[in-house]
């Protein structure tokens, strides 16, 4: 099951958020939730880097609780894609990479009307992203 | 252990179309601004705006990981970046003692294929857009650099040389607000 997706830009702004399944609504405002999520990811990232016994190549991939799994992908430019899924979903690093290279780069970066650092409002981007996500075998199960 | 430098397959277009389009852009800028220095500035700025987008395409296509040092960055720029977008491989040379500065030597330059600079535009740095592209792209991966064409065959020099100077490594931004 896919729950929701966040895209953060390099300065920590949530430029895109989409909800697919989310039975339990958050108890705080969306803006606060974005800030909190970004802050937590930032902390985990620096924690992971500092505590690692070996030189860090990629850092955080995911974390898991009994109810969900948070999948994390970051590019060298600081774009972060966060996808919450069922804890049973396997390694989806490739999927996140695909969202970046085939959807974000194609329909946001190459769209001159999308300004870097601003909320993504392109419908084409949204359509393509939803098509990819809803086609996943574990989208609704 | 040196990294495998793989240049990905990308769609190609006719380089003449590209060269001529760039040529008309420069010609228009000269008409609009009349001052060579101002044209150089505008070209750099346009390049910067291209660079900050181009880097995403580059990273998405090549899957390049983080570079260990500027030497590696230089290699990737010349052998993967320029190869992928312009089909050329400028030579990396001219390192300073601390390894924070280097030059890219352009034996060929697709931008200038049909160009002759008239005497009246000796200050024009025709390919200045490339400086901006590099600055923009590197800034997006946390490197603040200064780029400049120090020699240009179009201006009668014996070679075309771009100098790249690393100013600082930018830090990751902390989350705003609370500490």
PDB file of C-alpha atoms in Angstrom:
ATOM      1  CA  UNK A   1       0.000   0.000   0.000  1.00  0.00           C
ATOM      2  CA  UNK A   2       1.233   3.484  -0.903  1.00  0.00           C
ATOM      3  CA  UNK A   3       0.273   6.120   1.640  1.00  0.00           C
ATOM      4  CA  UNK A   4       1.639   9.500   0.637  1.00  0.00           C
ATOM      5  CA  UNK A   5       4.485  11.279  -1.064  1.00  0.00           C
ATOM      6  CA  UNK A   6       6.496  14.380  -0.280  1.00  0.00           C
ATOM      7  CA  UNK A   7       9.012  16.179  -2.458  1.00  0.00           C
ATOM      8  CA  UNK A   8      11.302  18.638  -0.693  1.00  0.00           C
ATOM      9  CA  UNK A   9      13.629  20.992  -2.502  1.00  0.00           C
ATOM     10  CA  UNK A  10      17.152  21.821  -1.373  1.00  0.00           C
ATOM     11  CA  UNK A  11      16.044  24.587   0.958  1.00  0.00           C
ATOM     12  CA  UNK A  12      13.543  22.379   2.788  1.00  0.00           C
ATOM     13  CA  UNK A  13      10.390  23.639   1.118  1.00  0.00           C
ATOM     14  CA  UNK A  14       7.823  20.985   0.388  1.00  0.00           C
ATOM     15  CA  UNK A  15       7.274  21.603  -3.321  1.00  0.00           C
ATOM     16  CA  UNK A  16       4.859  18.752  -3.793  1.00  0.00           C
ATOM     17  CA  UNK A  17       2.625  16.631  -1.596  1.00  0.00           C
ATOM     18  CA  UNK A  18       0.194  13.961  -2.613  1.00  0.00           C
ATOM     19  CA  UNK A  19      -1.954  11.587  -0.622  1.00  0.00           C
ATOM     20  CA  UNK A  20      -3.069   8.201  -1.936  1.00  0.00           C
ATOM     21  CA  UNK A  21      -4.241   6.302   1.102  1.00  0.00           C
ATOM     22  CA  UNK A  22      -4.169   7.839   4.531  1.00  0.00           C
ATOM     23  CA  UNK A  23      -6.709   6.364   6.902  1.00  0.00           C
ATOM     24  CA  UNK A  24      -5.408   8.347   9.864  1.00  0.00           C
ATOM     25  CA  UNK A  25      -5.386  12.106   9.381  1.00  0.00           C
ATOM     26  CA  UNK A  26      -2.578  14.111  10.873  1.00  0.00           C
ATOM     27  CA  UNK A  27      -3.431  16.135  13.959  1.00  0.00           C
ATOM     28  CA  UNK A  28      -1.401  19.141  12.939  1.00  0.00           C
ATOM     29  CA  UNK A  29      -1.591  21.575  10.056  1.00  0.00           C
ATOM     30  CA  UNK A  30      -0.087  20.536   6.764  1.00  0.00           C
ATOM     31  CA  UNK A  31       2.577  23.206   6.890  1.00  0.00           C
ATOM     32  CA  UNK A  32       3.652  22.087  10.331  1.00  0.00           C
ATOM     33  CA  UNK A  33       3.721  18.499   9.184  1.00  0.00           C
ATOM     34  CA  UNK A  34       6.020  19.393   6.265  1.00  0.00           C
ATOM     35  CA  UNK A  35       8.358  21.280   8.558  1.00  0.00           C
ATOM     36  CA  UNK A  36       8.397  18.510  11.103  1.00  0.00           C
ATOM     37  CA  UNK A  37       9.020  15.832   8.499  1.00  0.00           C
ATOM     38  CA  UNK A  38      11.834  17.796   6.905  1.00  0.00           C
ATOM     39  CA  UNK A  39      13.390  18.562  10.261  1.00  0.00           C
ATOM     40  CA  UNK A  40      13.292  14.931  11.272  1.00  0.00           C
ATOM     41  CA  UNK A  41      14.817  13.780   7.987  1.00  0.00           C
ATOM     42  CA  UNK A  42      17.531  16.371   8.310  1.00  0.00           C
ATOM     43  CA  UNK A  43      18.337  15.129  11.812  1.00  0.00           C
ATOM     44  CA  UNK A  44      18.312  11.466  10.830  1.00  0.00           C
ATOM     45  CA  UNK A  45      20.562  12.262   7.930  1.00  0.00           C
ATOM     46  CA  UNK A  46      23.175  13.968  10.045  1.00  0.00           C
ATOM     47  CA  UNK A  47      22.799  11.280  12.729  1.00  0.00           C
ATOM     48  CA  UNK A  48      23.321   8.493  10.198  1.00  0.00           C
ATOM     49  CA  UNK A  49      26.364  10.240   8.773  1.00  0.00           C
ATOM     50  CA  UNK A  50      27.975  10.867  12.160  1.00  0.00           C
ATOM     51  CA  UNK A  51      27.323   7.502  13.721  1.00  0.00           C
ATOM     52  CA  UNK A  52      28.292   5.405  10.693  1.00  0.00           C
ATOM     53  CA  UNK A  53      31.300   3.159  11.402  1.00  0.00           C
ATOM     54  CA  UNK A  54      32.262   3.272   7.728  1.00  0.00           C
ATOM     55  CA  UNK A  55      32.515   6.166   5.263  1.00  0.00           C
ATOM     56  CA  UNK A  56      29.012   7.091   4.161  1.00  0.00           C
ATOM     57  CA  UNK A  57      28.172   6.764   0.493  1.00  0.00           C
ATOM     58  CA  UNK A  58      24.452   7.307   0.297  1.00  0.00           C
ATOM     59  CA  UNK A  59      23.188   7.594   3.850  1.00  0.00           C
ATOM     60  CA  UNK A  60      19.551   7.103   4.709  1.00  0.00           C
ATOM     61  CA  UNK A  61      17.476   4.737   2.550  1.00  0.00           C
ATOM     62  CA  UNK A  62      14.422   4.057   4.671  1.00  0.00           C
ATOM     63  CA  UNK A  63      13.105   3.492   8.164  1.00  0.00           C
ATOM     64  CA  UNK A  64      10.306   1.233   9.243  1.00  0.00           C
ATOM     65  CA  UNK A  65       7.767   1.102  12.056  1.00  0.00           C
ATOM     66  CA  UNK A  66       5.092  -1.515  12.679  1.00  0.00           C
ATOM     67  CA  UNK A  67       2.592   0.519  10.643  1.00  0.00           C
ATOM     68  CA  UNK A  68       4.564   2.131   7.832  1.00  0.00           C
ATOM     69  CA  UNK A  69       7.839   2.391   6.013  1.00  0.00           C
ATOM     70  CA  UNK A  70       9.337   5.724   5.020  1.00  0.00           C
ATOM     71  CA  UNK A  71      11.382   5.478   1.837  1.00  0.00           C
ATOM     72  CA  UNK A  72      13.913   8.217   1.234  1.00  0.00           C
ATOM     73  CA  UNK A  73      15.802   9.299  -1.858  1.00  0.00           C
ATOM     74  CA  UNK A  74      18.052  12.317  -2.163  1.00  0.00           C
ATOM     75  CA  UNK A  75      19.900  13.673  -5.185  1.00  0.00           C
ATOM     76  CA  UNK A  76      23.235  15.479  -5.128  1.00  0.00           C
ATOM     77  CA  UNK A  77      21.335  18.686  -5.791  1.00  0.00           C
ATOM     78  CA  UNK A  78      19.445  18.232  -2.516  1.00  0.00           C
ATOM     79  CA  UNK A  79      16.081  17.241  -3.921  1.00  0.00           C
ATOM     80  CA  UNK A  80      14.411  14.776  -1.557  1.00  0.00           C
ATOM     81  CA  UNK A  81      11.661  12.358  -2.468  1.00  0.00           C
ATOM     82  CA  UNK A  82       9.873  10.707   0.432  1.00  0.00           C
ATOM     83  CA  UNK A  83       7.334   7.958  -0.080  1.00  0.00           C
ATOM     84  CA  UNK A  84       5.457   6.323   2.771  1.00  0.00           C
ATOM     85  CA  UNK A  85       4.366   2.758   2.178  1.00  0.00           C
ATOM     86  CA  UNK A  86       3.215  -0.324   3.994  1.00  0.00           C
ATOM     87  CA  UNK A  87       6.070  -1.864   5.998  1.00  0.00           C
ATOM     88  CA  UNK A  88       5.826  -4.952   3.789  1.00  0.00           C
ATOM     89  CA  UNK A  89       6.897  -3.152   0.600  1.00  0.00           C
ATOM     90  CA  UNK A  90      10.443  -4.119  -0.376  1.00  0.00           C
ATOM     91  CA  UNK A  91      13.322  -1.975  -1.604  1.00  0.00           C
ATOM     92  CA  UNK A  92      11.894   0.770  -3.822  1.00  0.00           C
ATOM     93  CA  UNK A  93      15.015   2.848  -4.257  1.00  0.00           C
ATOM     94  CA  UNK A  94      14.809   2.297  -8.015  1.00  0.00           C
ATOM     95  CA  UNK A  95      11.242   3.532  -8.088  1.00  0.00           C
ATOM     96  CA  UNK A  96      12.206   6.756  -6.351  1.00  0.00           C
ATOM     97  CA  UNK A  97      15.121   7.188  -8.743  1.00  0.00           C
ATOM     98  CA  UNK A  98      12.654   6.683 -11.577  1.00  0.00           C
ATOM     99  CA  UNK A  99      10.278   9.310 -10.188  1.00  0.00           C
ATOM    100  CA  UNK A 100      13.231  11.683 -10.152  1.00  0.00           C
ATOM    101  CA  UNK A 101      14.696  10.971 -13.581  1.00  0.00           C
ATOM    102  CA  UNK A 102      11.608  10.193 -15.612  1.00  0.00           C
ATOM    103  CA  UNK A 103       9.026  12.453 -14.022  1.00  0.00           C
ATOM    104  CA  UNK A 104      10.595  15.252 -11.996  1.00  0.00           C
ATOM    105  CA  UNK A 105      13.377  16.021 -14.475  1.00  0.00           C
ATOM    106  CA  UNK A 106      11.163  15.601 -17.539  1.00  0.00           C
ATOM    107  CA  UNK A 107       8.099  17.520 -16.401  1.00  0.00           C
ATOM    108  CA  UNK A 108       9.411  19.992 -13.843  1.00  0.00           C
ATOM    109  CA  UNK A 109      13.050  20.752 -14.644  1.00  0.00           C
ATOM    110  CA  UNK A 110      12.422  20.825 -18.380  1.00  0.00           C
ATOM    111  CA  UNK A 111       9.260  22.870 -18.014  1.00  0.00           C
ATOM    112  CA  UNK A 112      10.326  26.510 -18.241  1.00  0.00           C
ATOM    113  CA  UNK A 113       7.137  27.589 -16.480  1.00  0.00           C
ATOM    114  CA  UNK A 114       8.074  25.679 -13.340  1.00  0.00           C
ATOM    115  CA  UNK A 115      10.294  27.926 -11.237  1.00  0.00           C
ATOM    116  CA  UNK A 116      12.830  26.120  -9.049  1.00  0.00           C
ATOM    117  CA  UNK A 117      11.920  26.355  -5.373  1.00  0.00           C
ATOM    118  CA  UNK A 118       8.221  26.938  -5.927  1.00  0.00           C
ATOM    119  CA  UNK A 119       5.321  24.561  -5.445  1.00  0.00           C
ATOM    120  CA  UNK A 120       4.862  22.274  -8.422  1.00  0.00           C
ATOM    121  CA  UNK A 121       1.551  23.060 -10.053  1.00  0.00           C
ATOM    122  CA  UNK A 122       2.051  21.367 -13.420  1.00  0.00           C
ATOM    123  CA  UNK A 123      -0.880  19.114 -14.214  1.00  0.00           C
ATOM    124  CA  UNK A 124       1.182  17.070 -16.606  1.00  0.00           C
ATOM    125  CA  UNK A 125       3.621  16.290 -13.825  1.00  0.00           C
ATOM    126  CA  UNK A 126       0.803  15.248 -11.538  1.00  0.00           C
ATOM    127  CA  UNK A 127      -0.853  13.073 -14.175  1.00  0.00           C
ATOM    128  CA  UNK A 128       2.367  11.251 -15.041  1.00  0.00           C
ATOM    129  CA  UNK A 129       3.293  10.759 -11.418  1.00  0.00           C
ATOM    130  CA  UNK A 130      -0.142   9.408 -10.505  1.00  0.00           C
ATOM    131  CA  UNK A 131      -0.105   7.096 -13.506  1.00  0.00           C
ATOM    132  CA  UNK A 132       3.202   5.636 -12.369  1.00  0.00           C
ATOM    133  CA  UNK A 133       2.212   5.298  -8.726  1.00  0.00           C
ATOM    134  CA  UNK A 134      -1.245   3.830  -9.304  1.00  0.00           C
ATOM    135  CA  UNK A 135       0.227   1.267 -11.711  1.00  0.00           C
ATOM    136  CA  UNK A 136       2.415  -0.243  -8.994  1.00  0.00           C
ATOM    137  CA  UNK A 137       1.428  -3.756  -7.959  1.00  0.00           C
ATOM    138  CA  UNK A 138       1.478  -2.763  -4.290  1.00  0.00           C
ATOM    139  CA  UNK A 139      -0.418   0.499  -4.788  1.00  0.00           C
ATOM    140  CA  UNK A 140      -3.625  -0.551  -3.022  1.00  0.00           C
ATOM    141  CA  UNK A 141      -2.874  -3.846  -1.366  1.00  0.00           C
TER     142      UNK A 141
ATOM    143  CA  UNK B   1      40.208   2.876  -7.491  1.00  0.00           C
ATOM    144  CA  UNK B   2      39.040   5.166 -10.219  1.00  0.00           C
ATOM    145  CA  UNK B   3      35.434   5.561 -11.112  1.00  0.00           C
ATOM    146  CA  UNK B   4      34.089   4.224 -14.369  1.00  0.00           C
ATOM    147  CA  UNK B   5      33.160   7.165 -16.522  1.00  0.00           C
ATOM    148  CA  UNK B   6      30.222   6.141 -18.599  1.00  0.00           C
ATOM    149  CA  UNK B   7      28.596   8.544 -21.020  1.00  0.00           C
ATOM    150  CA  UNK B   8      24.908   7.765 -21.334  1.00  0.00           C
ATOM    151  CA  UNK B   9      23.073   7.579 -24.628  1.00  0.00           C
ATOM    152  CA  UNK B  10      21.090  10.715 -25.184  1.00  0.00           C
ATOM    153  CA  UNK B  11      19.023  11.960 -28.073  1.00  0.00           C
ATOM    154  CA  UNK B  12      21.168  13.957 -30.444  1.00  0.00           C
ATOM    155  CA  UNK B  13      20.298  16.912 -32.593  1.00  0.00           C
ATOM    156  CA  UNK B  14      22.097  18.391 -35.538  1.00  0.00           C
ATOM    157  CA  UNK B  15      24.927  20.483 -34.145  1.00  0.00           C
ATOM    158  CA  UNK B  16      24.528  23.088 -36.894  1.00  0.00           C
ATOM    159  CA  UNK B  17      21.033  23.834 -35.680  1.00  0.00           C
ATOM    160  CA  UNK B  18      22.423  24.343 -32.198  1.00  0.00           C
ATOM    161  CA  UNK B  19      25.359  26.461 -33.343  1.00  0.00           C
ATOM    162  CA  UNK B  20      23.214  28.676 -35.533  1.00  0.00           C
ATOM    163  CA  UNK B  21      20.580  29.137 -32.839  1.00  0.00           C
ATOM    164  CA  UNK B  22      23.254  30.202 -30.391  1.00  0.00           C
ATOM    165  CA  UNK B  23      24.727  32.500 -33.017  1.00  0.00           C
ATOM    166  CA  UNK B  24      21.461  34.313 -33.535  1.00  0.00           C
ATOM    167  CA  UNK B  25      21.032  34.631 -29.776  1.00  0.00           C
ATOM    168  CA  UNK B  26      24.409  36.322 -29.463  1.00  0.00           C
ATOM    169  CA  UNK B  27      23.710  38.534 -32.477  1.00  0.00           C
ATOM    170  CA  UNK B  28      20.424  39.651 -30.937  1.00  0.00           C
ATOM    171  CA  UNK B  29      22.075  40.400 -27.609  1.00  0.00           C
ATOM    172  CA  UNK B  30      24.684  42.531 -29.344  1.00  0.00           C
ATOM    173  CA  UNK B  31      21.902  44.460 -31.042  1.00  0.00           C
ATOM    174  CA  UNK B  32      20.009  44.899 -27.779  1.00  0.00           C
ATOM    175  CA  UNK B  33      22.867  45.881 -25.519  1.00  0.00           C
ATOM    176  CA  UNK B  34      25.502  47.307 -27.878  1.00  0.00           C
ATOM    177  CA  UNK B  35      28.132  46.931 -25.164  1.00  0.00           C
ATOM    178  CA  UNK B  36      30.313  43.805 -25.279  1.00  0.00           C
ATOM    179  CA  UNK B  37      30.775  43.618 -21.528  1.00  0.00           C
ATOM    180  CA  UNK B  38      27.025  43.717 -21.013  1.00  0.00           C
ATOM    181  CA  UNK B  39      26.544  40.947 -23.576  1.00  0.00           C
ATOM    182  CA  UNK B  40      29.140  38.845 -21.744  1.00  0.00           C
ATOM    183  CA  UNK B  41      27.207  39.383 -18.542  1.00  0.00           C
ATOM    184  CA  UNK B  42      23.879  38.451 -20.090  1.00  0.00           C
ATOM    185  CA  UNK B  43      25.332  35.305 -21.643  1.00  0.00           C
ATOM    186  CA  UNK B  44      26.773  34.275 -18.293  1.00  0.00           C
ATOM    187  CA  UNK B  45      23.441  34.849 -16.607  1.00  0.00           C
ATOM    188  CA  UNK B  46      21.559  32.815 -19.206  1.00  0.00           C
ATOM    189  CA  UNK B  47      24.109  30.057 -18.852  1.00  0.00           C
ATOM    190  CA  UNK B  48      23.637  30.088 -15.086  1.00  0.00           C
ATOM    191  CA  UNK B  49      19.896  29.635 -15.475  1.00  0.00           C
ATOM    192  CA  UNK B  50      20.498  26.771 -17.872  1.00  0.00           C
ATOM    193  CA  UNK B  51      23.110  25.239 -15.580  1.00  0.00           C
ATOM    194  CA  UNK B  52      20.879  24.995 -12.531  1.00  0.00           C
ATOM    195  CA  UNK B  53      18.418  22.941 -14.580  1.00  0.00           C
ATOM    196  CA  UNK B  54      20.930  21.071 -16.679  1.00  0.00           C
ATOM    197  CA  UNK B  55      22.588  19.520 -13.639  1.00  0.00           C
ATOM    198  CA  UNK B  56      19.361  17.666 -12.801  1.00  0.00           C
ATOM    199  CA  UNK B  57      19.216  16.163 -16.264  1.00  0.00           C
ATOM    200  CA  UNK B  58      22.878  15.275 -15.966  1.00  0.00           C
ATOM    201  CA  UNK B  59      22.490  13.543 -12.603  1.00  0.00           C
ATOM    202  CA  UNK B  60      19.325  11.746 -13.679  1.00  0.00           C
ATOM    203  CA  UNK B  61      20.941  10.371 -16.841  1.00  0.00           C
ATOM    204  CA  UNK B  62      24.372   9.503 -15.524  1.00  0.00           C
ATOM    205  CA  UNK B  63      23.679   8.409 -11.978  1.00  0.00           C
ATOM    206  CA  UNK B  64      26.890  10.114 -10.939  1.00  0.00           C
ATOM    207  CA  UNK B  65      27.702   9.836  -7.260  1.00  0.00           C
ATOM    208  CA  UNK B  66      29.409  12.422  -5.115  1.00  0.00           C
ATOM    209  CA  UNK B  67      32.895  13.415  -6.273  1.00  0.00           C
ATOM    210  CA  UNK B  68      35.691  12.979  -3.750  1.00  0.00           C
ATOM    211  CA  UNK B  69      37.660  16.041  -4.792  1.00  0.00           C
ATOM    212  CA  UNK B  70      37.889  18.749  -7.412  1.00  0.00           C
ATOM    213  CA  UNK B  71      40.161  16.564  -9.556  1.00  0.00           C
ATOM    214  CA  UNK B  72      37.398  14.029  -9.909  1.00  0.00           C
ATOM    215  CA  UNK B  73      34.858  16.784 -10.530  1.00  0.00           C
ATOM    216  CA  UNK B  74      37.011  18.127 -13.356  1.00  0.00           C
ATOM    217  CA  UNK B  75      37.246  14.676 -14.938  1.00  0.00           C
ATOM    218  CA  UNK B  76      33.497  14.201 -14.786  1.00  0.00           C
ATOM    219  CA  UNK B  77      32.861  17.666 -16.236  1.00  0.00           C
ATOM    220  CA  UNK B  78      35.115  17.121 -19.218  1.00  0.00           C
ATOM    221  CA  UNK B  79      34.656  13.418 -19.937  1.00  0.00           C
ATOM    222  CA  UNK B  80      30.993  12.976 -19.087  1.00  0.00           C
ATOM    223  CA  UNK B  81      29.359  16.414 -18.966  1.00  0.00           C
ATOM    224  CA  UNK B  82      30.822  18.033 -22.062  1.00  0.00           C
ATOM    225  CA  UNK B  83      30.782  14.718 -23.891  1.00  0.00           C
ATOM    226  CA  UNK B  84      27.116  14.190 -23.160  1.00  0.00           C
ATOM    227  CA  UNK B  85      25.845  17.666 -23.990  1.00  0.00           C
ATOM    228  CA  UNK B  86      28.276  19.027 -26.587  1.00  0.00           C
ATOM    229  CA  UNK B  87      30.031  15.916 -27.846  1.00  0.00           C
ATOM    230  CA  UNK B  88      33.477  17.249 -26.985  1.00  0.00           C
ATOM    231  CA  UNK B  89      36.050  16.433 -24.320  1.00  0.00           C
ATOM    232  CA  UNK B  90      38.018  19.493 -23.241  1.00  0.00           C
ATOM    233  CA  UNK B  91      41.413  18.783 -21.717  1.00  0.00           C
ATOM    234  CA  UNK B  92      41.814  19.328 -17.991  1.00  0.00           C
ATOM    235  CA  UNK B  93      45.096  21.021 -17.126  1.00  0.00           C
ATOM    236  CA  UNK B  94      46.769  23.881 -15.313  1.00  0.00           C
ATOM    237  CA  UNK B  95      46.166  22.815 -11.702  1.00  0.00           C
ATOM    238  CA  UNK B  96      47.328  25.179  -9.007  1.00  0.00           C
ATOM    239  CA  UNK B  97      49.283  23.915  -6.000  1.00  0.00           C
ATOM    240  CA  UNK B  98      46.281  23.496  -3.680  1.00  0.00           C
ATOM    241  CA  UNK B  99      44.148  21.777  -6.321  1.00  0.00           C
ATOM    242  CA  UNK B 100      41.459  24.441  -6.195  1.00  0.00           C
ATOM    243  CA  UNK B 101      41.890  25.829  -9.689  1.00  0.00           C
ATOM    244  CA  UNK B 102      42.103  24.276 -13.111  1.00  0.00           C
ATOM    245  CA  UNK B 103      41.694  25.031 -16.782  1.00  0.00           C
ATOM    246  CA  UNK B 104      39.638  23.440 -19.483  1.00  0.00           C
ATOM    247  CA  UNK B 105      41.272  23.643 -22.907  1.00  0.00           C
ATOM    248  CA  UNK B 106      38.858  23.583 -25.820  1.00  0.00           C
ATOM    249  CA  UNK B 107      40.435  22.156 -28.974  1.00  0.00           C
ATOM    250  CA  UNK B 108      37.048  22.248 -30.583  1.00  0.00           C
ATOM    251  CA  UNK B 109      34.053  24.301 -29.651  1.00  0.00           C
ATOM    252  CA  UNK B 110      30.722  23.567 -31.320  1.00  0.00           C
ATOM    253  CA  UNK B 111      29.452  27.032 -30.406  1.00  0.00           C
ATOM    254  CA  UNK B 112      31.954  28.823 -32.605  1.00  0.00           C
ATOM    255  CA  UNK B 113      31.914  26.678 -35.697  1.00  0.00           C
ATOM    256  CA  UNK B 114      30.869  29.400 -38.138  1.00  0.00           C
ATOM    257  CA  UNK B 115      32.023  32.441 -36.238  1.00  0.00           C
ATOM    258  CA  UNK B 116      34.382  35.225 -37.083  1.00  0.00           C
ATOM    259  CA  UNK B 117      34.592  38.086 -34.643  1.00  0.00           C
ATOM    260  CA  UNK B 118      34.758  41.483 -36.288  1.00  0.00           C
ATOM    261  CA  UNK B 119      37.393  43.926 -35.017  1.00  0.00           C
ATOM    262  CA  UNK B 120      34.687  46.005 -33.363  1.00  0.00           C
ATOM    263  CA  UNK B 121      33.821  43.252 -30.885  1.00  0.00           C
ATOM    264  CA  UNK B 122      37.185  42.358 -29.436  1.00  0.00           C
ATOM    265  CA  UNK B 123      35.816  42.417 -25.895  1.00  0.00           C
ATOM    266  CA  UNK B 124      33.089  39.896 -26.608  1.00  0.00           C
ATOM    267  CA  UNK B 125      33.555  36.528 -24.963  1.00  0.00           C
ATOM    268  CA  UNK B 126      31.505  34.647 -27.468  1.00  0.00           C
ATOM    269  CA  UNK B 127      31.126  31.353 -25.576  1.00  0.00           C
ATOM    270  CA  UNK B 128      30.578  32.991 -22.209  1.00  0.00           C
ATOM    271  CA  UNK B 129      27.339  31.066 -21.781  1.00  0.00           C
ATOM    272  CA  UNK B 130      29.457  27.999 -20.937  1.00  0.00           C
ATOM    273  CA  UNK B 131      30.945  29.801 -17.934  1.00  0.00           C
ATOM    274  CA  UNK B 132      27.468  30.411 -16.593  1.00  0.00           C
ATOM    275  CA  UNK B 133      26.359  26.842 -17.210  1.00  0.00           C
ATOM    276  CA  UNK B 134      29.285  25.481 -15.207  1.00  0.00           C
ATOM    277  CA  UNK B 135      28.805  27.950 -12.385  1.00  0.00           C
ATOM    278  CA  UNK B 136      25.085  27.185 -12.124  1.00  0.00           C
ATOM    279  CA  UNK B 137      25.470  23.442 -12.323  1.00  0.00           C
ATOM    280  CA  UNK B 138      28.259  23.311  -9.745  1.00  0.00           C
ATOM    281  CA  UNK B 139      26.418  25.599  -7.381  1.00  0.00           C
ATOM    282  CA  UNK B 140      23.550  23.131  -7.315  1.00  0.00           C
ATOM    283  CA  UNK B 141      25.927  20.456  -6.052  1.00  0.00           C
ATOM    284  CA  UNK B 142      27.269  22.707  -3.324  1.00  0.00           C
ATOM    285  CA  UNK B 143      30.342  24.104  -5.037  1.00  0.00           C
ATOM    286  CA  UNK B 144      30.697  27.816  -5.419  1.00  0.00           C
ATOM    287  CA  UNK B 145      33.025  28.486  -8.325  1.00  0.00           C
ATOM    288  CA  UNK B 146      34.266  31.320 -10.463  1.00  0.00           C
ATOM    289  CA  UNK B 147      34.567  30.659 -14.187  1.00  0.00           C
ATOM    290  CA  UNK B 148      36.133  32.743 -16.897  1.00  0.00           C
ATOM    291  CA  UNK B 149      37.473  32.446 -20.418  1.00  0.00           C
ATOM    292  CA  UNK B 150      41.061  33.607 -20.100  1.00  0.00           C
ATOM    293  CA  UNK B 151      41.994  32.853 -23.696  1.00  0.00           C
ATOM    294  CA  UNK B 152      39.896  32.520 -26.819  1.00  0.00           C
ATOM    295  CA  UNK B 153      40.971  31.722 -30.366  1.00  0.00           C
ATOM    296  CA  UNK B 154      38.161  33.954 -31.608  1.00  0.00           C
ATOM    297  CA  UNK B 155      39.950  36.896 -30.066  1.00  0.00           C
ATOM    298  CA  UNK B 156      43.230  35.931 -31.658  1.00  0.00           C
ATOM    299  CA  UNK B 157      44.707  33.879 -28.799  1.00  0.00           C
ATOM    300  CA  UNK B 158      46.498  30.631 -29.582  1.00  0.00           C
ATOM    301  CA  UNK B 159      44.019  28.497 -27.637  1.00  0.00           C
ATOM    302  CA  UNK B 160      40.637  28.593 -25.930  1.00  0.00           C
ATOM    303  CA  UNK B 161      40.960  28.208 -22.185  1.00  0.00           C
ATOM    304  CA  UNK B 162      38.391  28.395 -19.427  1.00  0.00           C
ATOM    305  CA  UNK B 163      39.657  28.875 -15.894  1.00  0.00           C
ATOM    306  CA  UNK B 164      37.642  27.423 -13.029  1.00  0.00           C
ATOM    307  CA  UNK B 165      38.315  28.447  -9.451  1.00  0.00           C
ATOM    308  CA  UNK B 166      36.685  26.789  -6.440  1.00  0.00           C
ATOM    309  CA  UNK B 167      35.693  29.453  -3.922  1.00  0.00           C
ATOM    310  CA  UNK B 168      33.944  27.404  -1.265  1.00  0.00           C
ATOM    311  CA  UNK B 169      31.944  24.290  -0.579  1.00  0.00           C
ATOM    312  CA  UNK B 170      28.443  25.325   0.395  1.00  0.00           C
ATOM    313  CA  UNK B 171      26.857  23.719   3.420  1.00  0.00           C
ATOM    314  CA  UNK B 172      23.578  21.863   3.483  1.00  0.00           C
ATOM    315  CA  UNK B 173      20.825  24.113   4.671  1.00  0.00           C
ATOM    316  CA  UNK B 174      19.446  23.416   8.144  1.00  0.00           C
ATOM    317  CA  UNK B 175      15.676  23.286   8.556  1.00  0.00           C
ATOM    318  CA  UNK B 176      14.232  26.757   8.961  1.00  0.00           C
ATOM    319  CA  UNK B 177      12.898  28.071  12.246  1.00  0.00           C
ATOM    320  CA  UNK B 178      13.344  25.914  15.311  1.00  0.00           C
ATOM    321  CA  UNK B 179      16.714  24.734  16.474  1.00  0.00           C
TER     322      UNK B 179
END
